[in-house]
PDB file of C-alpha atoms in Angstrom:
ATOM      1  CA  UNK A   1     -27.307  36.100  50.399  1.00 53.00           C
ATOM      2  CA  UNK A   2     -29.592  33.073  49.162  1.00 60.00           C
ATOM      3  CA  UNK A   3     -28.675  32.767  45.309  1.00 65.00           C
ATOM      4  CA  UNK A   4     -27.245  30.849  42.576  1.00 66.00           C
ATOM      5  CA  UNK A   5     -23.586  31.950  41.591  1.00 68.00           C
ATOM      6  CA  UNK A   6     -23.259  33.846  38.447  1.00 58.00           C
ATOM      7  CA  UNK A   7     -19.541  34.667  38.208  1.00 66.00           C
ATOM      8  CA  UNK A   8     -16.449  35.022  40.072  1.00 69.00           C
ATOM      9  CA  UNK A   9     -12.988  36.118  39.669  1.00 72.00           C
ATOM     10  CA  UNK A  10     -10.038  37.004  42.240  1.00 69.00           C
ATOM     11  CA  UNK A  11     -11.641  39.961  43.381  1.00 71.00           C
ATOM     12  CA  UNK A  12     -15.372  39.741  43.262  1.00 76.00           C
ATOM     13  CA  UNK A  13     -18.093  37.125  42.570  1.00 74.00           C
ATOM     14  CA  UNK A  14     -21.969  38.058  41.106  1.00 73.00           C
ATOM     15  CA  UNK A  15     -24.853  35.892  42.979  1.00 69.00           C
ATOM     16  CA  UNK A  16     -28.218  36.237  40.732  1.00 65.00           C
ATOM     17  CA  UNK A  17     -31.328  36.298  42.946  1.00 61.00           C
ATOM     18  CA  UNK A  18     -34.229  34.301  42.421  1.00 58.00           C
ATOM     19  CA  UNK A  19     -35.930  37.625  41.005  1.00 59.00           C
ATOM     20  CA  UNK A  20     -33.090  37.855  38.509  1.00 59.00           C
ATOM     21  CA  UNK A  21     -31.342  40.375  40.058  1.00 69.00           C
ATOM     22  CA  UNK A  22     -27.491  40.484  40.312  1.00 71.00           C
ATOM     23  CA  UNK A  23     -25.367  40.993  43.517  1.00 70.00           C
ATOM     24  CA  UNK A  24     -21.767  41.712  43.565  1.00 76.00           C
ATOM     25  CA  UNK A  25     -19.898  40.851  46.439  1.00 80.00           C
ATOM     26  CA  UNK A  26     -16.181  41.501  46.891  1.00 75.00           C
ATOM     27  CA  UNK A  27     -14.069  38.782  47.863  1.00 73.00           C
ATOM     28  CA  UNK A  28     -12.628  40.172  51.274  1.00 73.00           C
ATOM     29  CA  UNK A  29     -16.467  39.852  53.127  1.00 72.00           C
ATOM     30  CA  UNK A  30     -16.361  36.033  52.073  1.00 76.00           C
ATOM     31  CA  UNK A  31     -15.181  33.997  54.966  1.00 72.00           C
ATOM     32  CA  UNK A  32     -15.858  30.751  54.118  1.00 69.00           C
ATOM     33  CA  UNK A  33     -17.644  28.940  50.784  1.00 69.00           C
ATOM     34  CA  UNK A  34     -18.601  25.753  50.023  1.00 69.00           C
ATOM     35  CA  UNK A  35     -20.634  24.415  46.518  1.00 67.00           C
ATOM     36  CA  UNK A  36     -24.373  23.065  47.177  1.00 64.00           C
ATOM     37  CA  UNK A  37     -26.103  20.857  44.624  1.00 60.00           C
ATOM     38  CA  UNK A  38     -28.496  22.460  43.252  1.00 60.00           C
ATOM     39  CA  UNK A  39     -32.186  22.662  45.794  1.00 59.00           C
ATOM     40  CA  UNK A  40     -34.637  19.583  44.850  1.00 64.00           C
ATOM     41  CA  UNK A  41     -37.782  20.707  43.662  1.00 72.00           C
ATOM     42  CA  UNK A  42     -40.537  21.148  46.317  1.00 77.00           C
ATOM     43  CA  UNK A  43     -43.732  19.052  45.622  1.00 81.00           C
ATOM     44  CA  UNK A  44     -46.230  20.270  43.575  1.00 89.00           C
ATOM     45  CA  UNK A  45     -49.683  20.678  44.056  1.00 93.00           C
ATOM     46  CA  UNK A  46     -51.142  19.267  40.822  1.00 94.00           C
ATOM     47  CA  UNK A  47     -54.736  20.183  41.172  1.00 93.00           C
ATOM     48  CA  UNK A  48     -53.683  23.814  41.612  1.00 94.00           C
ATOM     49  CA  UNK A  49     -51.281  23.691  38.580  1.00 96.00           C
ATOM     50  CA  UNK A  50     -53.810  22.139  36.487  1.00 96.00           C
ATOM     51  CA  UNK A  51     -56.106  25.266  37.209  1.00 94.00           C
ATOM     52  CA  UNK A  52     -53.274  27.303  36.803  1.00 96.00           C
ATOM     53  CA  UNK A  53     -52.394  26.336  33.544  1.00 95.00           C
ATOM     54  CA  UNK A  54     -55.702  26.996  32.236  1.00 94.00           C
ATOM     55  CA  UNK A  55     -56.026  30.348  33.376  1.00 93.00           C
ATOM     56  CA  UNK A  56     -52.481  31.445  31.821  1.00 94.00           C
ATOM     57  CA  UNK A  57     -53.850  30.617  28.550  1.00 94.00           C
ATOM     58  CA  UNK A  58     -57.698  31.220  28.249  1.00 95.00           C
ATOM     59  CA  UNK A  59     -60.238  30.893  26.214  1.00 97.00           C
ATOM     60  CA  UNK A  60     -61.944  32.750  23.472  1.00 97.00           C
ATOM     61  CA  UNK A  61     -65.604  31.514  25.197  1.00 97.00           C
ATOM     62  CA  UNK A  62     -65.741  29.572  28.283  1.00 97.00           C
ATOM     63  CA  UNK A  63     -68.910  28.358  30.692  1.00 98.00           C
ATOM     64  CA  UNK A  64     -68.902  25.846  33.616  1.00 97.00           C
ATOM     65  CA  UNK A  65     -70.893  23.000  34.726  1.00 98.00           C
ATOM     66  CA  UNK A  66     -70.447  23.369  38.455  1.00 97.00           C
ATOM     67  CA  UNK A  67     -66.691  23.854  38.642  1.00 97.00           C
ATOM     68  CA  UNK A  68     -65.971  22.372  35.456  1.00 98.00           C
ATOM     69  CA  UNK A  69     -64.651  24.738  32.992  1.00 98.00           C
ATOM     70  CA  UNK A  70     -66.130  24.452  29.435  1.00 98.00           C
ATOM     71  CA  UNK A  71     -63.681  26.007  26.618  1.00 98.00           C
ATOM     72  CA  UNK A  72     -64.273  26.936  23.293  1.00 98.00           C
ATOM     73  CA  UNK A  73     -61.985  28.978  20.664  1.00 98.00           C
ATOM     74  CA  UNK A  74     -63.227  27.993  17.012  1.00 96.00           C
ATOM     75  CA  UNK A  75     -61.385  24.496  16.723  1.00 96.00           C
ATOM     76  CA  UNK A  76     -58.225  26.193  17.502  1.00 97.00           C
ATOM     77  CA  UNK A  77     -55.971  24.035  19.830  1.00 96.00           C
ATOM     78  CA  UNK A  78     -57.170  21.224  22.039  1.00 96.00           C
ATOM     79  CA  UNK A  79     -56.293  23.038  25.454  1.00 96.00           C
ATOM     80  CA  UNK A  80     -58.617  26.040  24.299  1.00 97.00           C
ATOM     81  CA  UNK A  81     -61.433  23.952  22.944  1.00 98.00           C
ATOM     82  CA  UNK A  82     -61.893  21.273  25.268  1.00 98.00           C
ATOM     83  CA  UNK A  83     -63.825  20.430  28.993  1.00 98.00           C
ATOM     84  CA  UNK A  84     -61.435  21.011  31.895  1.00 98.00           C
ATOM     85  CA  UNK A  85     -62.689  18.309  34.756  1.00 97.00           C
ATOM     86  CA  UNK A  86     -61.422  20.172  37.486  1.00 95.00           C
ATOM     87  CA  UNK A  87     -62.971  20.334  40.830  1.00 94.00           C
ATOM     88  CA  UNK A  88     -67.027  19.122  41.813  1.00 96.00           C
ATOM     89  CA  UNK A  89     -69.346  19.064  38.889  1.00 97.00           C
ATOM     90  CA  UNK A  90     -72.457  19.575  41.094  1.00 97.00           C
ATOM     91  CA  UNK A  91     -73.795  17.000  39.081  1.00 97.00           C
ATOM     92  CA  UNK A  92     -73.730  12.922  38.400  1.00 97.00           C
ATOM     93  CA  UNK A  93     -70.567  12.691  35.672  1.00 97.00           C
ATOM     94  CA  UNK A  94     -72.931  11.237  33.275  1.00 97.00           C
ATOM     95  CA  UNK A  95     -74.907  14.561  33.143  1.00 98.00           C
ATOM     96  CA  UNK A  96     -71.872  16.269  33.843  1.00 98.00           C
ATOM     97  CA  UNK A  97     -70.597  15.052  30.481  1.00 98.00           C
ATOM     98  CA  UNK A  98     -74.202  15.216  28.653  1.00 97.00           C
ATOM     99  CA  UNK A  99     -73.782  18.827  29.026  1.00 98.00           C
ATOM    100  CA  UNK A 100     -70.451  19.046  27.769  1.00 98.00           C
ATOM    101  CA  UNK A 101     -70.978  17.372  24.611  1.00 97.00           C
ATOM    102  CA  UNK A 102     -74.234  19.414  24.215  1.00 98.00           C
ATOM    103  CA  UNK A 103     -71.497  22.577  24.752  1.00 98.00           C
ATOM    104  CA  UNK A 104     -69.214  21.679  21.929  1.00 98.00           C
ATOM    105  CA  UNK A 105     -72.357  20.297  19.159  1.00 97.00           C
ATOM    106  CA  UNK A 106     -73.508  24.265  19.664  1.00 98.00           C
ATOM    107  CA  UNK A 107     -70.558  25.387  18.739  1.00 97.00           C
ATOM    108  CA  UNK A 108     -69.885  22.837  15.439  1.00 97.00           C
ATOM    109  CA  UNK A 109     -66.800  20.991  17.768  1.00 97.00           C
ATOM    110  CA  UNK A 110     -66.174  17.663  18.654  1.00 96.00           C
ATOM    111  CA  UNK A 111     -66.744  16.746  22.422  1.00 97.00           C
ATOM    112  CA  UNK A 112     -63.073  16.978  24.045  1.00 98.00           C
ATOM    113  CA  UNK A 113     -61.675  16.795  27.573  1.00 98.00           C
ATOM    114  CA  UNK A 114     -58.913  17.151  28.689  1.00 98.00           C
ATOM    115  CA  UNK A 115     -57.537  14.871  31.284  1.00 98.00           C
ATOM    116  CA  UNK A 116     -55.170  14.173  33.696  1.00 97.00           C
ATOM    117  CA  UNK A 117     -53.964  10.990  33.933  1.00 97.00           C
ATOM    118  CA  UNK A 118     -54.500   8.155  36.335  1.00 92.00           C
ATOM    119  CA  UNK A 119     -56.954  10.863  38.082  1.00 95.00           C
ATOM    120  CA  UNK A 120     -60.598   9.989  39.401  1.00 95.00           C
ATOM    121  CA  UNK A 121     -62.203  11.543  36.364  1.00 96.00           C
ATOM    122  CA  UNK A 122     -60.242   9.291  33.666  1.00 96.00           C
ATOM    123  CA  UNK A 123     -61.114   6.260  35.467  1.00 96.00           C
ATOM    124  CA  UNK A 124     -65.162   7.585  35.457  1.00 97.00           C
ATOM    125  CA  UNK A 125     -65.038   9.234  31.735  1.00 97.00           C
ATOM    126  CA  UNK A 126     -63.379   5.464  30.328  1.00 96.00           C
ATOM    127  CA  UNK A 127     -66.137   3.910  32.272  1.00 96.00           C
ATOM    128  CA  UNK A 128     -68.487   6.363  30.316  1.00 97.00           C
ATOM    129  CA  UNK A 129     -67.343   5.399  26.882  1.00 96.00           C
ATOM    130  CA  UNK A 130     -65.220   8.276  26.961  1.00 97.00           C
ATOM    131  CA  UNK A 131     -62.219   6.886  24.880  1.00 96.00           C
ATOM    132  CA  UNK A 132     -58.440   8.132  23.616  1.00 96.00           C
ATOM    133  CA  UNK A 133     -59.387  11.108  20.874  1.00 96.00           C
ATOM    134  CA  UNK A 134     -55.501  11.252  19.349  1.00 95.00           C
ATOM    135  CA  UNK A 135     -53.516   7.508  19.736  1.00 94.00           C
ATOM    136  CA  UNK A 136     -51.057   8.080  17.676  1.00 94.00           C
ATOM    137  CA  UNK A 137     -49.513  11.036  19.739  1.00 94.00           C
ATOM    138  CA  UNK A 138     -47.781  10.602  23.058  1.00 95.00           C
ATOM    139  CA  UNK A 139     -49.200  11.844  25.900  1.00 97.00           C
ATOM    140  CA  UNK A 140     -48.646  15.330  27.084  1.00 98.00           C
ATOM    141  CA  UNK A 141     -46.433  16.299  29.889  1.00 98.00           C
ATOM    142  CA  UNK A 142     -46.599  19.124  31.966  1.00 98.00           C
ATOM    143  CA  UNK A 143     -42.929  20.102  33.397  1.00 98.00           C
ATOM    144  CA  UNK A 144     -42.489  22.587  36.160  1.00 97.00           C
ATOM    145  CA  UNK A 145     -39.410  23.729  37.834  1.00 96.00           C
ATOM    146  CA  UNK A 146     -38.503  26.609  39.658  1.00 93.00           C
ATOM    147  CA  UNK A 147     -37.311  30.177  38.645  1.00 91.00           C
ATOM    148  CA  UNK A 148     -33.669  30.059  40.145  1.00 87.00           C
ATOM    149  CA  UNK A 149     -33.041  26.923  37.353  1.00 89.00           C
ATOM    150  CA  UNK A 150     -33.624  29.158  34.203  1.00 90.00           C
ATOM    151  CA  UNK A 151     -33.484  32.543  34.829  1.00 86.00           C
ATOM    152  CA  UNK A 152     -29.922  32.903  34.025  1.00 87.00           C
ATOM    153  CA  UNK A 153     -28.579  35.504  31.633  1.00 89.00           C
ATOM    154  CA  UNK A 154     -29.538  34.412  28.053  1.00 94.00           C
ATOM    155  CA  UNK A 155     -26.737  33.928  25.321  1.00 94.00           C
ATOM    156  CA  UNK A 156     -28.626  36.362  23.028  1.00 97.00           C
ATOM    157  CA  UNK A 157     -30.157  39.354  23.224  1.00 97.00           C
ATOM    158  CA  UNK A 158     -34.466  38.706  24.132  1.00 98.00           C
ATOM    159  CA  UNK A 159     -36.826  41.124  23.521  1.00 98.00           C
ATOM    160  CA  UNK A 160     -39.984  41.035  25.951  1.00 98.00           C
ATOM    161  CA  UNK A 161     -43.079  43.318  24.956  1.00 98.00           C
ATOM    162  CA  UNK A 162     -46.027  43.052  26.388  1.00 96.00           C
ATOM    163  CA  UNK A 163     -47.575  42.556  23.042  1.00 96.00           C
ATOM    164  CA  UNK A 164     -47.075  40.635  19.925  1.00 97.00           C
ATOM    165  CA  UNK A 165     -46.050  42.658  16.484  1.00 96.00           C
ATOM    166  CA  UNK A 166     -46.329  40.677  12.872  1.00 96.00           C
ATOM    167  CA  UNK A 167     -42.902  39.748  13.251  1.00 97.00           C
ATOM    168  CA  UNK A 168     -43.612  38.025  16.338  1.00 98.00           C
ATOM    169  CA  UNK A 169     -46.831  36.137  14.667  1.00 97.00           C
ATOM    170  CA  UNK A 170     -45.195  35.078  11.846  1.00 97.00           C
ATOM    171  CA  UNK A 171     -42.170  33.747  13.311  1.00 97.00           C
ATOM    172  CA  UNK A 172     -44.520  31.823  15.872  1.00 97.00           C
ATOM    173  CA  UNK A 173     -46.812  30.320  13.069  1.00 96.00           C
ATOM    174  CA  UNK A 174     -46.174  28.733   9.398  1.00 90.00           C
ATOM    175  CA  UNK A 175     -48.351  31.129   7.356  1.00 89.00           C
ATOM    176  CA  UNK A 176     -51.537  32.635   8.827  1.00 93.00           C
ATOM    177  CA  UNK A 177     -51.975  32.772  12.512  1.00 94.00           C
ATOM    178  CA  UNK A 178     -55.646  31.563  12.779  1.00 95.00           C
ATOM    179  CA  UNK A 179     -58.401  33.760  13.302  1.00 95.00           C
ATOM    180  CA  UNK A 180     -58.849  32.862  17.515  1.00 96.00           C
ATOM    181  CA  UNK A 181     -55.032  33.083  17.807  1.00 96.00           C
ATOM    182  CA  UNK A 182     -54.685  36.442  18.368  1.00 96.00           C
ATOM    183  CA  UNK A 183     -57.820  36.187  21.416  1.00 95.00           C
ATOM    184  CA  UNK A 184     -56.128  33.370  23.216  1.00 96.00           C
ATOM    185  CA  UNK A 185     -52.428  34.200  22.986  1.00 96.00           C
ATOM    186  CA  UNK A 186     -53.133  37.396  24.052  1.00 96.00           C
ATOM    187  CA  UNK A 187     -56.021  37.144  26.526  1.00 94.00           C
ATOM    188  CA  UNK A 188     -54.313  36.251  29.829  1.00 95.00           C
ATOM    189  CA  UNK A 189     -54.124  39.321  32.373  1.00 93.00           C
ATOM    190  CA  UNK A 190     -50.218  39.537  32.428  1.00 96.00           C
ATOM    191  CA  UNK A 191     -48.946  37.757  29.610  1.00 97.00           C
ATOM    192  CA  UNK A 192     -45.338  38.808  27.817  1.00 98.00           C
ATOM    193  CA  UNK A 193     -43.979  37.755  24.185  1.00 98.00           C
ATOM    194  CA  UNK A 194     -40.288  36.969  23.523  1.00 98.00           C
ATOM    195  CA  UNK A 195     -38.510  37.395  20.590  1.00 98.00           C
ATOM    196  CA  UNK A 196     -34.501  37.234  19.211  1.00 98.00           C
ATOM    197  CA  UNK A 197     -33.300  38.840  16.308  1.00 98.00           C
ATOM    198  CA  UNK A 198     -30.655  37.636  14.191  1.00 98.00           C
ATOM    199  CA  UNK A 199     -29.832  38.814  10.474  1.00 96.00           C
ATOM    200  CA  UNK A 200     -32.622  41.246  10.392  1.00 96.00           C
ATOM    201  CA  UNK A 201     -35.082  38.794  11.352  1.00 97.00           C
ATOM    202  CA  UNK A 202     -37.159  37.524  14.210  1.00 98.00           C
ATOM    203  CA  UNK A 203     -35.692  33.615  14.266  1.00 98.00           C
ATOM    204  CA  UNK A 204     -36.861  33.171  17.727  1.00 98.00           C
ATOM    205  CA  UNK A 205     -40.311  33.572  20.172  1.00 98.00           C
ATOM    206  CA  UNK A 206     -42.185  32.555  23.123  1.00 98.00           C
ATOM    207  CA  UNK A 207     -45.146  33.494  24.784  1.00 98.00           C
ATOM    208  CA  UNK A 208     -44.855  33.346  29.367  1.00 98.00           C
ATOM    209  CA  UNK A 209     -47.858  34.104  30.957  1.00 98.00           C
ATOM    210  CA  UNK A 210     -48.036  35.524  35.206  1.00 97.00           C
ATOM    211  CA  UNK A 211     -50.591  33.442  36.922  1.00 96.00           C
ATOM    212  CA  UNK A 212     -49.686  33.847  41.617  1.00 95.00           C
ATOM    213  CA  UNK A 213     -46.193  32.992  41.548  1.00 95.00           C
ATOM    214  CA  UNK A 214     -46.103  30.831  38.164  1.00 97.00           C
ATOM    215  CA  UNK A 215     -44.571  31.763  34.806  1.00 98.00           C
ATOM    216  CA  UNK A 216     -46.371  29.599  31.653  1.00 98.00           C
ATOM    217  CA  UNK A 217     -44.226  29.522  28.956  1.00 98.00           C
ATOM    218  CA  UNK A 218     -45.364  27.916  25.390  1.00 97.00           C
ATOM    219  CA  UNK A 219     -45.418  28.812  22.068  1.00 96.00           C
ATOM    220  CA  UNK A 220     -42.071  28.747  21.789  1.00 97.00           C
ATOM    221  CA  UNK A 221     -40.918  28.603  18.441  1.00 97.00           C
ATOM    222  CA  UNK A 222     -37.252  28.655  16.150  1.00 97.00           C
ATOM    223  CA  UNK A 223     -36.925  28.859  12.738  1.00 97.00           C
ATOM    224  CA  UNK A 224     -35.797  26.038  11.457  1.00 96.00           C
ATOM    225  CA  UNK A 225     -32.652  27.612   9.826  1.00 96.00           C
ATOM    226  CA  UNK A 226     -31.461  28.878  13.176  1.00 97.00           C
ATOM    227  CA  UNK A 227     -31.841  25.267  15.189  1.00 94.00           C
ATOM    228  CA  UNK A 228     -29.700  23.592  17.690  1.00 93.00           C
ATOM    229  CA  UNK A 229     -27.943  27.209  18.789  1.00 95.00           C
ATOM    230  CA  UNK A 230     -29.368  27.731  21.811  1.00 95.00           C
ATOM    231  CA  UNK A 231     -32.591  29.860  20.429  1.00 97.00           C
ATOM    232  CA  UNK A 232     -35.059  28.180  22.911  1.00 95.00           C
ATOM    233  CA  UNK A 233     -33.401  28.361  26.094  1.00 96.00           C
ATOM    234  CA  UNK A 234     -32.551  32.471  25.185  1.00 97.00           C
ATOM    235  CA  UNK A 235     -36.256  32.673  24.421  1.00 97.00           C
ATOM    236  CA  UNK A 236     -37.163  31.001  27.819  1.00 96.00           C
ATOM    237  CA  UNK A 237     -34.532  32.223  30.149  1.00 96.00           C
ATOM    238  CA  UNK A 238     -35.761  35.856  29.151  1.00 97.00           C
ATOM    239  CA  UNK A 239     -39.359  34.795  29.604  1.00 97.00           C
ATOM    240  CA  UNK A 240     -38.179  33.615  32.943  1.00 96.00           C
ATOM    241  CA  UNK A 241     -35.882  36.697  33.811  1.00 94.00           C
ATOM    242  CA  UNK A 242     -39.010  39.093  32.948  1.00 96.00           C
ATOM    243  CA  UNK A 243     -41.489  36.877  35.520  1.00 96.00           C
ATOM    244  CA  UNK A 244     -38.563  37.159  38.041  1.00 92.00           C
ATOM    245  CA  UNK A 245     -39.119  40.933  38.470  1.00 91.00           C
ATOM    246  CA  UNK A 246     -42.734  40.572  38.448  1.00 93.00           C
ATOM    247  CA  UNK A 247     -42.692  37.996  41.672  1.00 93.00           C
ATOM    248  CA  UNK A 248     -42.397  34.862  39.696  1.00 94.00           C
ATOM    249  CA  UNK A 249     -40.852  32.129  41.804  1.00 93.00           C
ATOM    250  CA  UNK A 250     -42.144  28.904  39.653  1.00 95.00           C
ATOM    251  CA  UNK A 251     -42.379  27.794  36.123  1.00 97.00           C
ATOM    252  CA  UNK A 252     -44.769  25.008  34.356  1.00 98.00           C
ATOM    253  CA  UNK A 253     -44.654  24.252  30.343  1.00 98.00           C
ATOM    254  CA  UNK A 254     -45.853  21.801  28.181  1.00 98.00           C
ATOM    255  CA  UNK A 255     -44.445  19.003  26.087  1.00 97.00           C
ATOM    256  CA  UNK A 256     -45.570  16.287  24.133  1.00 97.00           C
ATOM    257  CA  UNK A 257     -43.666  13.352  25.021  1.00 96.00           C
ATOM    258  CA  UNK A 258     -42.849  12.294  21.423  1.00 94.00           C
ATOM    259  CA  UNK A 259     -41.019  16.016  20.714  1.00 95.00           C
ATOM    260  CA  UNK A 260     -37.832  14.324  22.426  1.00 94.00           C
ATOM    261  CA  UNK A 261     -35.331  17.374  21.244  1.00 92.00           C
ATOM    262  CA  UNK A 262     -38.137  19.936  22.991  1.00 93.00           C
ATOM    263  CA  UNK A 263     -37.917  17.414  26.132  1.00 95.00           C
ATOM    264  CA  UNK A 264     -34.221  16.811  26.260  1.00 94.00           C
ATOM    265  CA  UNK A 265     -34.046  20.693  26.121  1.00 93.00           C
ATOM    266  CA  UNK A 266     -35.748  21.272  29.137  1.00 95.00           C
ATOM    267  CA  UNK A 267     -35.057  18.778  31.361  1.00 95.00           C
ATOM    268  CA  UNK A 268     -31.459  20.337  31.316  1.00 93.00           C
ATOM    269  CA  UNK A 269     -32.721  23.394  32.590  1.00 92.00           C
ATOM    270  CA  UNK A 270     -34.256  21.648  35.463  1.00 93.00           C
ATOM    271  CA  UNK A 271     -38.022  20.822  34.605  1.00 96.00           C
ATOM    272  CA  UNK A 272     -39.491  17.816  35.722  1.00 96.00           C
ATOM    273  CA  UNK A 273     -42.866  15.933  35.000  1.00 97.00           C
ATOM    274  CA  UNK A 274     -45.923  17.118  37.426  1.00 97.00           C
ATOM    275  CA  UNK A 275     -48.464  14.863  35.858  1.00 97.00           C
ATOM    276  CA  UNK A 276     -49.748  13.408  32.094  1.00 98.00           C
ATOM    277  CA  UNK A 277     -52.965  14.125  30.497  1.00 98.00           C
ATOM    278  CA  UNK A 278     -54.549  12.904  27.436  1.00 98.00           C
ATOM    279  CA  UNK A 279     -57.581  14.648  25.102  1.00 98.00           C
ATOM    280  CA  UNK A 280     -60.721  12.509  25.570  1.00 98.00           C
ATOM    281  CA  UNK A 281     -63.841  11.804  23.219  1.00 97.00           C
ATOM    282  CA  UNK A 282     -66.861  10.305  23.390  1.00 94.00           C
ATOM    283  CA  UNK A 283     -66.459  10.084  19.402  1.00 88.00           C
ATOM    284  CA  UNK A 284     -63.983   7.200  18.565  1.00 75.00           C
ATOM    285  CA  UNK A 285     -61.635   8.643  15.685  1.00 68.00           C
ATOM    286  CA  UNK A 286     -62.279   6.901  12.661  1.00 65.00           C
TER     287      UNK A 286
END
């Protein structure tokens, strides 16, 4: 039995299984135990994450140009509103990125990419004129780490529906959701919402999202009232527990560097960085 121990006493111990499911074994069939560190995390493959990521949260409209992916949601959020460079063009970069801004001026919305960085494609968009569209924030990080670190019981009771309610909406935003929120949250094939209820009120959410093997979790959200409990962490190991069942084996989120309590947080449930990325523009902010 491959597994992480859950608990133990004199008689029996409980090994959780990396689809969250819990084994008891009595203490007479143990021969012989020993404690492990914890397994390293195997490589990633960060092309195939930085697809993945994009197809656990899509789009309202997208298009290509070759195998770039063109995304556009009404202004809402840079990930759903900006050029994914991912893969060949089919095309010279220059025209590549002609196209793209030609995309976004359609649609009323500043030319953005999003891009991964030290990669081929930032080196050839900064020789392009392509410069940094948001220098005062950090860059973002994208963490991964696998199922077997996080998908431990949670401390408080998560609800997981496979769609949002109000309560979920408004306890993820501060006042209106906007009007593509609803399209993009909820437009991934297998996609799950989290939520935790304390004095008659959602305090707590997330969103995970099933792309192959990986979970996506973001949009996690806590009240402010209810911080530093634990909240999070609930919200994710239940995200995590859910995509368990459902095959999961791997997990990926994202962080800007500068949210340092959202960082610490999750690097002590065992994420780690796969790679940077930066929003581009061929408009300099003013």
């Amino acid at each position: 039995m491959l597994g992480v121990l859950q608990a133990y006493d004199a008689g029996s111990l409980v090994v959780r299984h990396s689809d969250s499911t819990l084994h008891q074994i009595h203490s007479g069939a143990v021969s012989a135990a020993k404690r492990i560190p914890p397994m390293p995390l195997r490589p990633v493959d960060v092309q195939q994450l930085f697809l993945t990521t994009a197809l656990g949260r899509p789009a309202v409209e997208t298009s290509y140009v070759g195998q770039w992916l063109l995304r556009a949601s009404e202004g809402w959020t840079g990930r759903a509103n900006s050029l994914l460079p991912a893969g060949d063009p089919e095309m010279p970069v220059s025209e590549a990125l002609k196209r793209a801004e030609a995309f976004y001026t359609e649609r009323g919305l500043p030319p953005l990419a999003l891009v991964r960085l030290e990669s081929p494609e930032a080196a050839e968009f900064g020789q392009l004129g392509w410069v940094d569209a948001r220098p005062q924030q950090g860059d973002v990080l994208v963490l991964h780490t696998t199922l077997d670190l996080v998908n431990a019981a949670p401390g408080y009771k998560v609800t997981v529906s496979d769609k949002p309610d109000a309560a979920w909406y408004e306890a993820a935003f501060e006042g209106t959701p906007p009007a593509a929120a609803p399209a993009v949250m909820e437009g991934a094939p297998k996609a799950a919402f989290a939520s935790v209820e304390l004095d008659g009120k959602v305090v707590a959410v997330g969103r995970g999202a099933m792309t192959g093997h990986w979970l996506g979790v973001d949009a996690v959200r806590v009240d402010p009232a209810y911080r530093r409990r634990g909240l999070g962490t609930a919200v994710l190991q239940g995200l995590a527990r859910w995509s368990g069942q459902l095959g999961g084996r791997r997990s990926y989120l994202e962080v800007v560097e500068d949210n340092v309590p959202a960082l610490t947080t999750y690097t002590s449930l065992g994420y780690a960085v796969a790679y940077r990325y930066r929003y581009l523009t061929n408009q300099p902010p003013s």
